[in-house]
Coordinates of C-alpha atoms in Angstrom, one line a residue:
M250 CA 0.0 -0.1 -0.2
E251 CA 2.9 2.5 0.5
I252 CA 4.5 1.8 -2.7
L253 CA 1.0 2.6 -4.3
Q254 CA 0.5 5.7 -2.2
I255 CA 3.9 6.9 -3.2
H256 CA 3.3 6.6 -6.8
T257 CA -0.3 8.1 -6.4
S258 CA 0.7 11.2 -4.3
G259 CA -0.5 14.3 -5.6
A260 CA -3.1 12.6 -7.7
R261 CA -6.9 13.1 -7.3
L262 CA -8.2 9.6 -6.2
S263 CA -11.5 8.2 -5.6
L264 CA -10.9 5.1 -3.6
S265 CA -12.7 4.0 -0.4
N266 CA -10.9 1.9 2.1
T267 CA -12.7 -1.2 0.7
E268 CA -11.6 -0.4 -2.7
W269 CA -8.1 0.3 -1.4
E270 CA -8.4 -3.4 0.2
V271 CA -9.7 -4.9 -3.0
L272 CA -6.7 -3.3 -5.0
L273 CA -4.0 -4.7 -2.5
E274 CA -5.4 -7.9 -3.1
K275 CA -5.4 -7.8 -6.8
T276 CA -1.9 -6.5 -6.8
D277 CA -0.7 -9.2 -4.3
G278 CA 2.7 -10.5 -5.8
Y279 CA 3.4 -7.3 -7.7
S280 CA 7.0 -6.2 -7.2
G281 CA 7.4 -2.4 -6.7
C282 CA 8.1 -2.1 -10.3
D283 CA 5.3 -3.5 -11.4
L284 CA 2.9 -1.4 -9.0
A285 CA 4.9 1.7 -10.4
N286 CA 4.1 0.8 -14.0
L287 CA 0.2 -0.2 -12.8
T288 CA 0.0 3.1 -11.1
S289 CA 1.6 5.0 -14.3
S290 CA -1.0 3.3 -16.3
A291 CA -3.9 3.8 -14.5
L292 CA -3.2 7.6 -13.8
L293 CA -3.5 8.0 -17.4
E294 CA -7.1 6.6 -17.7
P295 CA -8.9 9.8 -16.9
M296 CA -6.6 11.6 -19.4
R297 CA -7.5 9.1 -22.2
D298 CA -11.0 9.7 -20.9
M299 CA -10.6 13.5 -21.8
V300 CA -9.2 13.1 -25.2
K301 CA -12.4 10.8 -26.3
A302 CA -15.0 13.2 -24.6
T303 CA -17.7 14.7 -26.6
H304 CA -19.4 16.2 -23.6
W305 CA -18.5 18.6 -20.9
V306 CA -19.9 20.3 -17.8
T307 CA -18.6 23.3 -15.8
T308 CA -18.3 22.7 -12.2
S309 CA -19.2 25.1 -9.5
S310 CA -15.7 26.2 -9.2
G311 CA -15.5 27.0 -13.2
Q312 CA -13.7 23.8 -14.1
I313 CA -14.6 22.1 -17.1
M314 CA -14.9 18.1 -16.8
P315 CA -15.9 15.5 -19.1
C316 CA -19.1 14.2 -18.6
A317 CA -22.1 11.7 -20.3
S318 CA -24.0 13.2 -23.1
N319 CA -27.1 12.9 -20.8
Y320 CA -25.3 14.6 -18.0
P321 CA -27.4 17.9 -17.0
G322 CA -25.9 21.0 -18.5
A323 CA -23.6 18.9 -20.8
V324 CA -22.1 20.7 -23.6
Q325 CA -20.8 19.1 -27.0
R326 CA -17.6 20.3 -27.8
P327 CA -14.0 19.0 -29.0
L328 CA -11.5 19.2 -26.4
C329 CA -9.4 21.8 -28.5
D330 CA -12.0 24.4 -28.4
L331 CA -12.1 24.7 -24.4
P332 CA -9.8 26.8 -22.4
A333 CA -6.9 24.4 -21.5
D334 CA -6.5 26.4 -18.1
K335 CA -10.0 25.6 -17.2
V336 CA -10.3 21.6 -18.2
V337 CA -9.6 19.1 -15.6
A338 CA -9.5 15.3 -15.7
R339 CA -11.9 13.2 -13.5
D340 CA -10.5 11.2 -10.4
V341 CA -8.8 8.1 -10.5
T342 CA -10.9 5.1 -9.7
L343 CA -10.6 1.3 -8.7
A344 CA -11.9 0.8 -12.5
D345 CA -8.8 2.6 -13.8
F346 CA -6.7 0.4 -11.9
S347 CA -8.3 -2.7 -13.2
T348 CA -8.1 -1.6 -16.9
A349 CA -4.4 -1.1 -16.2
M350 CA -4.2 -4.6 -14.7
Q351 CA -5.1 -6.0 -18.3
S352 CA -1.9 -4.6 -19.9
T353 CA 0.4 -4.5 -16.8
H354 CA 1.2 -7.9 -15.1
K355 CA 3.1 -8.8 -12.3
T356 CA 6.5 -9.8 -13.5
V357 CA 7.9 -12.0 -10.5
S358 CA 6.0 -15.7 -10.2
S359 CA 5.5 -17.3 -7.3
D360 CA 8.1 -20.0 -8.2
D361 CA 10.5 -17.1 -8.3
L362 CA 9.6 -16.0 -4.7
V363 CA 10.3 -19.3 -3.5
K364 CA 13.6 -19.4 -5.0
F365 CA 14.8 -16.1 -3.7
E366 CA 13.4 -17.2 -0.1
C367 CA 15.5 -20.6 -0.5
F368 CA 18.7 -18.2 -1.4
T369 CA 17.9 -15.8 1.5
V370 CA 17.6 -18.7 3.9
K371 CA 20.7 -20.7 2.5
Y372 CA 23.1 -17.4 1.8
G373 CA 21.6 -14.8 4.0
Q374 CA 20.3 -11.6 2.7
F375 CA 23.3 -10.3 1.0
G376 CA 24.2 -13.6 -0.4

């Protein structure tokens, strides 16, 4: 969890405690590098959605966010016609991590972990 939190610091996340637990279970066995790659991919999902968005809504704070076409107050415009300083991406969700997991897999197998543990027992942590 600490590794994920380090890589998501400063990002706008929308994950409940339960969703964090689900994410931790799904990433069991991921290396630190795997988690970094997964997080990078997940953090880009809201940006990918913005590029594909056709409808937008202005928030009470004046920011412009993508929305569904049937969202109250939705305006249809291409991203390039919106003021860049007002456009913001939505928060990152558990679904974004799930999407990222489709292309970012753990690189260390259970067999590899057993080998590493045996090595450590036999030769010590520093070999």
